[in-house]
C-alpha cells in the first residue's frame, strides 16, 4: 500500500515536472532552493504565550489568546517535545523563536533585566542537537512594570531603565545563540506602548522611545552572530488611539539606524498588504523580519493559511531575491511566524501554519517569472494577466507532495494522524 502511494506521488510529480518545463520552469531547481529556506517557528504558539515565569501578571500589551484546548505545554520539556512533534511533520530545516519569558531559571526568580545566556542553555543544547537556529525577543509585556501599557516610552525614567536593561540583556543572549549555533540570531524588539484614548502629547512618548532604543542598541554586536529588528504596529487592544512605535516611527528608526524592520502581517490597516511593502522598504533598510500572521478583522493572530496574500508575499520574496537562495546573494529577509490559537490542537497549529508558508514558497519558486518579466518588459499586459491566471492552476500540489516525500515527512493529510496519536498518547495526559 505504502509503495503504491509512493508510486502514485512519483507519477504525478513526473507529469507536473513536464508541465512546468513547458512553462520554462525547472522543478528540480525550485525544490533545491526551497530546501534552503528556514522558517522560524514561534515558541509561543505552543503554550498560549505564557512562558515559564509563573508570575500572576496578565498577558496584557493588547495580546489576546482565546480558547482552552487541552494539552498546553507547561514547561520547557513539554514545549520542546511538542515542537519536535510539529517539526517532524514539516519538510526542511528550520528555526525556533523564543521570548525572554521562556528562560529556564531552575525555579529561581530572575528579574528580566538580569537574564543571562546561561538561562537559555537548555534551549541552545536542544537547538544544537536538532540542527535548529534560534531567534529571540525581549518580553515587554505580562509584567508588573508593563501593566499601565508603557515600557521603553514610559514617563518614569526608572521604568524605562528597567526595560532598557532587559532589552540589552536580550541582545547579549541573542548574540550568544548566534555564536553557539553558527547562524545569526534575529532579536526582535516589540513594545506595546500606547494609549487607549486620545493623547494630549503624541511627541513626548516617541522622543522617549527613540532615546530608549538608542540606549538599547548602543552596544555593537557582530552581525555575523546577531541582527536587530524593530516591530511597528498600527493599534492594539488598549492602544486604539495611539501607538508610540507606529509604522512611520519605526520605518524612520530602521532606516536611520540601519536595523531590520519587522513587518507583521496583522499590524496594518486591513486593506494594506505586506507583499506590496517589501520591495519598497528593501530600498532603504538592510533587511526585513517577517511576522507571518493572519489577522481576521483585526490583529487576531490566527493560524496562517494558504491565502492569496500569503502566496503574493512569497512571490515577492523570490522576485526580490531577498532570501539569499543563490550563490552571492545576501539573505535580506528572515521569515518568522507570529500566531497563537488556543482553540485547536497547538501542535497542529504549528504544522498547519508552517506547511502553509512552505507551500506558498514553493508556489512562488515555481512561478514562470522569466516569461512574466519578459511580457511586462514588452508592455504586453494582456499576456501578463493571462499567464498569471494560468499559472494559478499549474500542478504545484504534485511538487509539494514530492517535496514532503523526499524530506521524509508525511505527505498530504497523513500528518494529522501523527498529531492525533500524539494528542491521545501525550497531550491528553497533561
Ligand atoms: C504583538 C507583536 C509581537 C507579539 C509577540 C508575542 O502585536 O506582533 O510580535 O505577537 O512578540
Ligand atoms: Zn508580531
CSV table of C-alpha atoms and ligand atoms in Angstrom, one decimal:
chain,number,residue,atom,x,y,z
A,1,UNK,CA,0.0,0.0,0.0
A,2,UNK,CA,2.8,2.4,1.0
A,3,UNK,CA,4.6,1.5,-2.2
A,4,UNK,CA,1.7,2.3,-4.4
A,5,UNK,CA,1.1,5.6,-2.7
A,6,UNK,CA,4.7,6.5,-3.3
A,7,UNK,CA,4.5,5.3,-6.9
A,8,UNK,CA,1.4,7.5,-7.4
A,9,UNK,CA,3.2,10.5,-6.0
A,10,UNK,CA,6.1,9.9,-8.3
A,11,UNK,CA,3.9,9.6,-11.3
A,12,UNK,CA,2.1,12.8,-10.6
A,13,UNK,CA,5.4,14.5,-9.9
A,14,UNK,CA,6.9,13.4,-13.2
A,15,UNK,CA,3.8,14.7,-15.1
A,16,UNK,CA,3.9,18.0,-13.2
A,17,UNK,CA,7.6,18.4,-14.0
A,18,UNK,CA,6.8,18.1,-17.7
A,19,UNK,CA,4.0,20.7,-17.4
A,20,UNK,CA,6.3,23.2,-15.6
A,21,UNK,CA,9.1,22.5,-18.2
A,22,UNK,CA,6.7,23.7,-20.9
A,23,UNK,CA,6.4,27.0,-19.0
A,24,UNK,CA,10.2,27.2,-18.7
A,25,UNK,CA,10.3,26.3,-15.0
A,26,UNK,CA,12.9,23.9,-13.7
A,27,UNK,CA,11.2,22.0,-10.9
A,28,UNK,CA,14.3,20.4,-9.5
A,29,UNK,CA,16.0,23.8,-9.1
A,30,UNK,CA,12.9,25.0,-7.4
A,31,UNK,CA,13.0,22.1,-4.9
A,32,UNK,CA,16.7,22.7,-4.3
A,33,UNK,CA,16.1,26.4,-3.5
A,34,UNK,CA,13.0,25.5,-1.4
A,35,UNK,CA,15.1,23.3,0.9
A,36,UNK,CA,17.4,26.3,1.7
A,37,UNK,CA,14.7,28.3,3.4
A,38,UNK,CA,14.4,28.3,7.2
A,39,UNK,CA,11.2,29.4,8.8
A,40,UNK,CA,11.4,30.5,12.5
A,41,UNK,CA,8.6,28.8,14.4
A,42,UNK,CA,7.2,30.9,17.2
A,43,UNK,CA,7.6,29.1,20.5
A,44,UNK,CA,4.5,31.0,21.9
A,45,UNK,CA,2.0,29.0,19.8
A,46,UNK,CA,2.9,26.0,22.0
A,47,UNK,CA,1.7,27.4,25.3
A,48,UNK,CA,-0.6,30.4,24.6
A,49,UNK,CA,2.3,33.0,25.2
A,50,UNK,CA,2.5,32.0,28.9
A,51,UNK,CA,6.3,31.4,29.2
A,52,UNK,CA,7.8,29.9,32.4
A,53,UNK,CA,8.0,32.7,34.8
A,54,UNK,CA,4.9,31.6,36.6
A,55,UNK,CA,4.0,35.1,37.7
A,56,UNK,CA,0.5,36.4,38.2
A,57,UNK,CA,0.8,39.2,35.7
A,58,UNK,CA,-1.8,39.1,33.0
A,59,UNK,CA,-0.6,38.8,29.4
A,60,UNK,CA,-1.5,42.5,28.6
A,61,UNK,CA,0.1,44.5,26.0
A,62,UNK,CA,-3.0,44.1,23.8
A,63,UNK,CA,-2.2,40.4,23.2
A,64,UNK,CA,-5.2,38.1,23.5
A,65,UNK,CA,-5.2,34.4,23.3
A,66,UNK,CA,-8.6,32.8,23.1
A,67,UNK,CA,-9.5,29.1,23.5
A,68,UNK,CA,-8.9,26.4,26.1
A,69,UNK,CA,-8.0,23.4,24.0
A,70,UNK,CA,-6.5,20.7,26.3
A,71,UNK,CA,-2.8,19.7,26.3
A,72,UNK,CA,-0.9,23.1,26.5
A,73,UNK,CA,2.8,22.7,27.2
A,74,UNK,CA,3.5,23.6,30.8
A,75,UNK,CA,7.3,23.5,30.9
A,76,UNK,CA,10.4,23.6,28.6
A,77,UNK,CA,10.5,19.8,28.2
A,78,UNK,CA,6.9,19.7,27.1
A,79,UNK,CA,7.3,22.7,24.8
A,80,UNK,CA,10.4,21.1,23.1
A,81,UNK,CA,8.7,17.8,22.8
A,82,UNK,CA,5.7,19.4,21.1
A,83,UNK,CA,7.9,21.4,18.8
A,84,UNK,CA,9.7,18.3,17.8
A,85,UNK,CA,6.4,16.6,17.0
A,86,UNK,CA,5.5,19.5,14.8
A,87,UNK,CA,8.9,19.7,13.1
A,88,UNK,CA,8.6,16.0,12.2
A,89,UNK,CA,5.6,16.9,10.0
A,90,UNK,CA,7.4,19.8,8.3
A,91,UNK,CA,9.9,19.5,5.4
A,92,UNK,CA,13.2,21.3,5.7
A,93,UNK,CA,15.5,22.6,8.4
A,94,UNK,CA,14.1,25.4,10.5
A,95,UNK,CA,14.5,27.7,13.4
A,96,UNK,CA,12.8,28.3,16.7
A,97,UNK,CA,11.9,31.7,18.0
A,98,UNK,CA,12.0,32.3,21.8
A,99,UNK,CA,10.7,35.0,24.0
A,100,UNK,CA,12.7,36.1,27.1
A,101,UNK,CA,9.9,34.8,29.3
A,102,UNK,CA,10.9,31.2,28.3
A,103,UNK,CA,14.1,31.4,30.3
A,104,UNK,CA,14.9,28.3,32.4
A,105,UNK,CA,15.8,29.6,35.8
A,106,UNK,CA,15.5,26.3,37.7
A,107,UNK,CA,12.7,27.7,39.8
A,108,UNK,CA,14.6,30.8,40.9
A,109,UNK,CA,13.1,34.2,40.4
A,110,UNK,CA,15.3,36.1,38.0
A,111,UNK,CA,14.2,39.6,37.0
A,112,UNK,CA,14.1,40.2,33.3
A,113,UNK,CA,16.8,42.8,33.4
A,114,UNK,CA,19.2,40.2,35.0
A,115,UNK,CA,18.7,37.5,32.4
A,116,UNK,CA,21.8,35.9,31.0
A,117,UNK,CA,22.8,33.4,28.3
A,118,UNK,CA,23.0,30.7,30.9
A,119,UNK,CA,19.3,30.8,31.5
A,120,UNK,CA,18.8,29.6,27.9
A,121,UNK,CA,21.4,26.8,28.0
A,122,UNK,CA,18.7,24.1,27.7
A,123,UNK,CA,17.3,25.8,24.6
A,124,UNK,CA,20.7,26.1,23.0
A,125,UNK,CA,21.6,22.5,23.7
A,126,UNK,CA,18.3,21.4,22.2
A,127,UNK,CA,18.7,23.6,19.1
A,128,UNK,CA,22.2,22.4,18.6
A,129,UNK,CA,21.2,18.7,18.9
A,130,UNK,CA,18.4,19.1,16.4
A,131,UNK,CA,20.2,21.4,13.9
A,132,UNK,CA,17.9,24.4,14.6
A,133,UNK,CA,18.7,28.1,14.6
A,134,UNK,CA,17.4,30.2,17.4
A,135,UNK,CA,15.8,33.7,17.3
A,136,UNK,CA,14.9,35.9,20.2
A,137,UNK,CA,12.6,38.6,21.6
A,138,UNK,CA,12.6,40.7,24.7
A,139,UNK,CA,9.3,40.2,26.6
A,140,UNK,CA,7.9,43.7,27.3
A,141,UNK,CA,4.5,42.6,28.4
A,142,UNK,CA,3.0,40.3,31.1
A,143,UNK,CA,5.0,42.1,33.8
A,144,UNK,CA,4.1,44.4,36.7
A,145,UNK,CA,6.2,47.2,35.2
A,146,UNK,CA,4.3,46.9,31.9
A,147,UNK,CA,0.8,46.9,33.3
A,148,UNK,CA,0.0,50.5,32.6
A,149,UNK,CA,0.7,49.9,28.9
A,150,UNK,CA,4.1,51.6,28.7
A,151,UNK,CA,7.7,50.3,28.8
A,152,UNK,CA,10.5,51.9,26.8
A,153,UNK,CA,8.5,55.1,26.3
A,154,UNK,CA,7.3,55.2,30.0
A,155,UNK,CA,7.2,58.7,31.5
A,156,UNK,CA,9.0,57.3,34.6
A,157,UNK,CA,12.8,57.0,34.0
A,158,UNK,CA,13.1,54.1,36.4
A,159,UNK,CA,10.6,52.0,34.5
A,160,UNK,CA,12.3,52.9,31.2
A,161,UNK,CA,15.7,51.9,32.6
A,162,UNK,CA,14.3,48.5,33.6
A,163,UNK,CA,13.1,47.8,30.1
A,164,UNK,CA,16.3,49.2,28.5
A,165,UNK,CA,18.3,46.9,30.7
A,166,UNK,CA,16.0,44.0,29.8
A,167,UNK,CA,16.4,44.6,26.0
A,168,UNK,CA,20.2,45.0,26.4
A,169,UNK,CA,20.4,41.7,28.2
A,170,UNK,CA,18.3,40.1,25.5
A,171,UNK,CA,20.6,41.3,22.7
A,172,UNK,CA,23.5,39.6,24.5
A,173,UNK,CA,21.5,36.4,24.9
A,174,UNK,CA,20.6,36.6,21.2
A,175,UNK,CA,24.3,37.0,20.3
A,176,UNK,CA,25.2,34.0,22.4
A,177,UNK,CA,22.6,31.9,20.4
A,178,UNK,CA,24.2,33.1,17.2
A,179,UNK,CA,27.7,32.2,18.2
A,180,UNK,CA,26.8,28.9,19.8
A,181,UNK,CA,24.8,27.8,16.8
A,182,UNK,CA,26.8,29.3,13.9
A,183,UNK,CA,23.8,31.2,12.5
A,184,UNK,CA,22.8,34.7,13.3
A,185,UNK,CA,20.0,35.2,15.8
A,186,UNK,CA,17.4,37.9,14.9
A,187,UNK,CA,16.4,39.6,18.1
A,188,UNK,CA,13.1,41.4,17.5
A,189,UNK,CA,12.0,44.3,19.7
A,190,UNK,CA,8.3,44.9,20.1
A,191,UNK,CA,6.9,47.1,22.8
A,192,UNK,CA,3.1,47.7,23.4
A,193,UNK,CA,3.5,51.4,24.4
A,194,UNK,CA,0.4,53.4,23.6
A,195,UNK,CA,-2.8,55.0,24.8
A,196,UNK,CA,-6.4,53.7,24.7
A,197,UNK,CA,-7.7,57.2,24.3
A,198,UNK,CA,-6.7,60.5,22.6
A,199,UNK,CA,-3.3,61.7,23.8
A,200,UNK,CA,-2.5,65.3,24.7
A,201,UNK,CA,1.1,64.8,23.7
A,202,UNK,CA,2.0,62.4,20.9
A,203,UNK,CA,5.6,63.5,20.6
A,204,UNK,CA,6.9,63.0,24.1
A,205,UNK,CA,6.5,59.2,24.2
A,206,UNK,CA,8.1,58.9,20.8
A,207,UNK,CA,11.0,61.0,21.8
A,208,UNK,CA,11.5,58.8,24.9
A,209,UNK,CA,11.1,55.7,22.8
A,210,UNK,CA,13.8,56.9,20.4
A,211,UNK,CA,16.2,57.7,23.2
A,212,UNK,CA,15.5,54.3,24.9
A,213,UNK,CA,16.1,52.5,21.6
A,214,UNK,CA,19.4,54.3,21.1
A,215,UNK,CA,20.4,53.2,24.6
A,216,UNK,CA,19.3,49.6,23.9
A,217,UNK,CA,21.3,49.4,20.7
A,218,UNK,CA,24.4,51.3,21.9
A,219,UNK,CA,26.4,48.1,22.3
A,220,UNK,CA,27.7,47.0,19.0
A,221,UNK,CA,27.2,43.3,18.3
A,222,UNK,CA,28.7,41.3,15.5
A,223,UNK,CA,26.2,41.0,12.6
A,224,UNK,CA,27.6,37.5,11.9
A,225,UNK,CA,26.0,36.3,15.1
A,226,UNK,CA,23.3,38.8,15.8
A,227,UNK,CA,20.8,41.0,14.0
A,228,UNK,CA,18.4,43.6,15.5
A,229,UNK,CA,14.8,44.0,14.3
A,230,UNK,CA,12.2,46.5,15.4
A,231,UNK,CA,8.4,45.9,15.1
A,232,UNK,CA,5.9,48.6,14.4
A,233,UNK,CA,2.1,48.4,14.8
A,234,UNK,CA,-1.0,50.4,13.9
A,235,UNK,CA,-3.0,49.8,17.0
A,236,UNK,CA,-3.6,47.2,19.8
A,237,UNK,CA,-6.3,46.4,22.3
A,238,UNK,CA,-5.8,49.1,24.9
A,239,UNK,CA,-3.8,51.2,22.5
A,240,UNK,CA,-6.5,52.0,20.0
A,241,UNK,CA,-5.9,55.7,19.8
A,242,UNK,CA,-2.2,55.9,19.8
A,243,UNK,CA,0.8,53.6,19.4
A,244,UNK,CA,4.2,55.2,20.1
A,245,UNK,CA,6.0,52.7,17.9
A,246,UNK,CA,3.9,53.3,14.8
A,247,UNK,CA,4.9,52.4,11.2
A,248,UNK,CA,6.4,55.8,10.4
A,249,UNK,CA,8.3,55.8,13.7
A,250,UNK,CA,10.0,52.5,13.2
A,251,UNK,CA,10.5,52.9,9.4
A,252,UNK,CA,12.4,56.1,10.2
A,253,UNK,CA,14.3,54.4,13.0
A,254,UNK,CA,15.2,51.3,11.0
A,255,UNK,CA,16.4,53.4,8.0
A,256,UNK,CA,18.4,55.9,10.1
A,257,UNK,CA,19.9,53.2,12.4
A,258,UNK,CA,20.2,50.5,9.7
A,259,UNK,CA,18.1,48.0,11.7
A,260,UNK,CA,15.9,45.2,10.3
A,261,UNK,CA,12.3,46.3,10.0
A,262,UNK,CA,9.8,43.7,11.2
A,263,UNK,CA,6.7,43.6,9.1
A,264,UNK,CA,3.9,41.8,10.9
A,265,UNK,CA,1.0,40.9,8.5
A,266,UNK,CA,-1.5,41.7,11.2
A,267,UNK,CA,-0.2,45.1,12.1
A,268,UNK,CA,-1.6,47.2,9.3
A,269,UNK,CA,-4.9,48.5,8.2
A,270,UNK,CA,-6.9,45.6,6.8
A,271,UNK,CA,-6.7,46.9,3.2
A,272,UNK,CA,-2.9,47.2,3.3
A,273,UNK,CA,-0.7,44.3,2.3
A,274,UNK,CA,2.8,43.4,3.3
A,275,UNK,CA,3.5,41.9,-0.2
A,276,UNK,CA,3.5,45.5,-1.6
A,277,UNK,CA,5.6,47.0,1.1
A,278,UNK,CA,8.5,44.6,0.9
A,279,UNK,CA,10.2,45.9,-2.3
A,280,UNK,CA,9.6,49.5,-1.0
A,281,UNK,CA,11.3,49.2,2.3
A,282,UNK,CA,14.1,47.0,1.0
A,283,UNK,CA,15.3,50.1,-1.0
A,284,UNK,CA,16.3,51.6,2.4
A,285,UNK,CA,16.5,49.1,5.2
A,286,UNK,CA,19.3,46.5,5.4
A,287,UNK,CA,16.8,43.7,5.9
A,288,UNK,CA,13.3,42.7,7.0
A,289,UNK,CA,12.0,40.3,9.5
A,290,UNK,CA,8.5,39.0,8.6
A,291,UNK,CA,6.0,38.1,11.2
A,292,UNK,CA,3.8,35.9,9.1
A,293,UNK,CA,0.4,36.0,10.7
A,294,UNK,CA,-3.3,36.2,9.7
A,295,UNK,CA,-5.5,38.9,11.1
A,296,UNK,CA,-9.2,38.3,10.9
A,297,UNK,CA,-10.8,41.8,11.1
A,298,UNK,CA,-8.0,42.9,13.4
A,299,UNK,CA,-4.6,41.7,14.6
A,300,UNK,CA,-6.1,38.5,15.8
A,301,UNK,CA,-3.1,36.3,15.1
A,302,UNK,CA,-5.0,33.4,13.6
A,303,UNK,CA,-3.1,30.4,12.3
A,304,UNK,CA,-1.6,31.1,8.9
A,305,UNK,CA,-3.3,29.6,5.9
A,306,UNK,CA,-2.6,29.5,2.2
A,307,UNK,CA,-4.3,32.8,1.3
A,308,UNK,CA,-3.8,34.9,-1.9
A,309,UNK,CA,-1.8,37.3,0.2
A,310,UNK,CA,0.5,34.6,1.6
A,311,UNK,CA,1.3,33.5,-1.9
A,312,UNK,CA,1.8,37.0,-3.2
A,313,UNK,CA,4.1,37.8,-0.3
A,314,UNK,CA,6.3,34.7,-1.1
A,315,UNK,CA,6.3,35.6,-4.8
A,316,UNK,CA,7.7,39.0,-3.8
A,317,UNK,CA,10.4,37.3,-1.6
A,318,UNK,CA,11.5,35.3,-4.6
A,319,UNK,CA,11.2,38.1,-7.1
A,320,UNK,CA,13.2,40.4,-4.9
A,321,UNK,CA,15.9,37.7,-4.5
A,322,UNK,CA,15.6,38.5,-0.8
A,323,UNK,CA,16.1,35.1,0.7
A,324,UNK,CA,19.7,34.5,-0.3
A,325,UNK,CA,18.9,31.3,-2.1
A,326,UNK,CA,21.6,31.6,-4.8
A,327,UNK,CA,25.4,32.0,-4.5
A,328,UNK,CA,26.5,35.5,-3.8
A,329,UNK,CA,23.0,36.6,-2.8
A,330,UNK,CA,22.7,38.0,0.7
A,331,UNK,CA,19.8,36.9,2.8
A,332,UNK,CA,17.8,40.1,3.5
A,333,UNK,CA,14.5,38.8,4.6
A,334,UNK,CA,14.0,36.4,7.6
A,335,UNK,CA,10.7,34.5,7.8
A,336,UNK,CA,9.2,34.2,11.3
A,337,UNK,CA,5.8,33.1,12.3
A,338,UNK,CA,3.6,35.0,14.7
A,339,UNK,CA,0.2,33.4,15.6
A,340,UNK,CA,-1.3,31.9,18.6
A,341,UNK,CA,-4.5,29.9,18.8
A,342,UNK,CA,-5.6,28.1,21.9
A,343,UNK,CA,-8.8,26.8,20.4
A,344,UNK,CA,-7.3,24.0,18.4
A,345,UNK,CA,-4.5,21.4,18.9
A,346,UNK,CA,-1.4,23.6,19.3
A,347,UNK,CA,1.0,21.2,17.6
A,348,UNK,CA,-1.4,21.1,14.6
A,349,UNK,CA,-1.5,24.9,14.6
A,350,UNK,CA,2.3,24.9,14.1
A,351,UNK,CA,2.1,22.3,11.4
A,352,UNK,CA,-0.7,24.0,9.5
A,353,UNK,CA,0.9,27.4,9.7
A,354,UNK,CA,4.4,26.3,8.7
A,355,UNK,CA,3.3,24.0,5.9
A,356,UNK,CA,1.2,26.8,4.5
A,357,UNK,CA,4.2,29.1,4.4
A,358,UNK,CA,6.3,26.4,2.8
A,359,UNK,CA,3.6,25.7,0.2
A,360,UNK,CA,3.3,29.4,-0.6
A,361,UNK,CA,7.1,29.5,-1.0
A,362,UNK,CA,7.0,26.5,-3.4
A,363,UNK,CA,4.3,28.1,-5.5
A,364,UNK,CA,6.5,31.2,-5.6
A,365,UNK,CA,9.6,29.3,-6.7
A,366,UNK,CA,7.6,27.6,-9.4
A,367,UNK,CA,6.3,30.8,-10.9
A,368,UNK,CA,7.3,31.2,-14.6
A,369,UNK,CA,8.9,34.5,-13.6
A,370,UNK,CA,11.2,34.9,-16.5
A,371,UNK,CA,8.3,34.7,-19.0
A,372,UNK,CA,6.2,37.0,-16.9
A,373,UNK,CA,9.0,39.6,-16.7
A,374,UNK,CA,9.5,39.4,-20.4
A,375,UNK,CA,5.9,40.1,-21.1
A,376,UNK,CA,5.9,43.0,-18.7
A,377,UNK,CA,9.1,44.3,-20.3
A,378,UNK,CA,7.4,44.2,-23.7
A,379,UNK,CA,4.4,46.1,-22.4
A,380,UNK,CA,2.3,43.0,-23.0
A,381,UNK,CA,-0.1,43.4,-20.1
A,382,UNK,CA,-2.7,41.1,-21.7
A,383,UNK,CA,-0.1,38.3,-21.9
A,384,UNK,CA,1.0,39.0,-18.3
A,385,UNK,CA,-2.6,38.8,-16.9
A,386,UNK,CA,-3.3,35.7,-19.0
A,387,UNK,CA,-0.2,33.9,-17.8
A,388,UNK,CA,-0.6,34.9,-14.1
A,389,UNK,CA,-4.1,33.3,-14.3
A,390,UNK,CA,-3.0,30.2,-16.0
A,391,UNK,CA,-0.1,29.7,-13.5
A,392,UNK,CA,-2.6,29.6,-10.6
A,393,UNK,CA,-3.7,26.1,-11.6
A,394,UNK,CA,-0.4,24.6,-12.5
A,395,UNK,CA,0.1,21.3,-10.7
A,396,UNK,CA,2.1,22.6,-7.7
A,397,UNK,CA,0.3,20.1,-5.4
A,398,UNK,CA,2.2,17.2,-7.0
A,399,UNK,CA,5.5,19.0,-6.5
A,400,UNK,CA,4.6,19.7,-2.8
A,401,UNK,CA,3.9,16.0,-2.3
A,402,UNK,CA,7.2,15.1,-3.8
A,403,UNK,CA,8.9,17.7,-1.6
A,404,UNK,CA,7.4,16.1,1.5
A,405,UNK,CA,8.2,12.6,0.3
A,406,UNK,CA,11.9,13.5,-0.3
A,407,UNK,CA,12.1,15.2,3.1
A,408,UNK,CA,10.8,12.1,4.8
A,409,UNK,CA,7.7,13.9,6.3
A,410,UNK,CA,4.1,12.8,5.9
A,411,UNK,CA,2.5,13.5,2.5
A,412,UNK,CA,-0.8,15.3,2.4
A,413,UNK,CA,-3.2,14.9,5.3
A,414,UNK,CA,-1.3,12.0,6.8
A,415,UNK,CA,0.5,14.3,9.3
A,416,UNK,CA,-2.8,14.8,11.0
A,417,UNK,CA,-2.9,11.1,12.0
A,418,UNK,CA,0.5,11.5,13.6
A,419,UNK,CA,-0.6,14.6,15.5
A,420,UNK,CA,-3.8,12.9,16.6
A,421,UNK,CA,-1.9,9.9,18.0
A,422,UNK,CA,0.4,12.3,19.8
A,423,UNK,CA,-2.7,14.0,21.3
A,424,UNK,CA,-4.0,10.7,22.5
A,425,UNK,CA,-0.7,9.4,23.9
A,426,UNK,CA,0.9,12.5,25.2
A,427,UNK,CA,-1.2,15.7,25.3
A,428,UNK,CA,-4.3,14.0,26.8
A,429,UNK,CA,-2.3,13.1,29.9
A,430,UNK,CA,-1.4,16.7,30.8
B,1,LIG,C1,2.4,42.0,19.0
B,1,LIG,C2,3.5,41.6,18.1
B,1,LIG,C3,4.5,40.7,18.7
B,1,LIG,C4,3.9,39.5,19.5
B,1,LIG,C5,4.9,38.5,20.0
B,1,LIG,C6,4.4,37.6,21.1
B,1,LIG,O1,1.4,42.7,18.4
B,1,LIG,O2,3.0,41.1,16.9
B,1,LIG,O3,5.4,40.2,17.7
B,1,LIG,O4,2.9,38.9,18.9
B,1,LIG,O5,6.1,39.1,20.4
B,2,LIG,ZN1,4.5,40.3,15.6
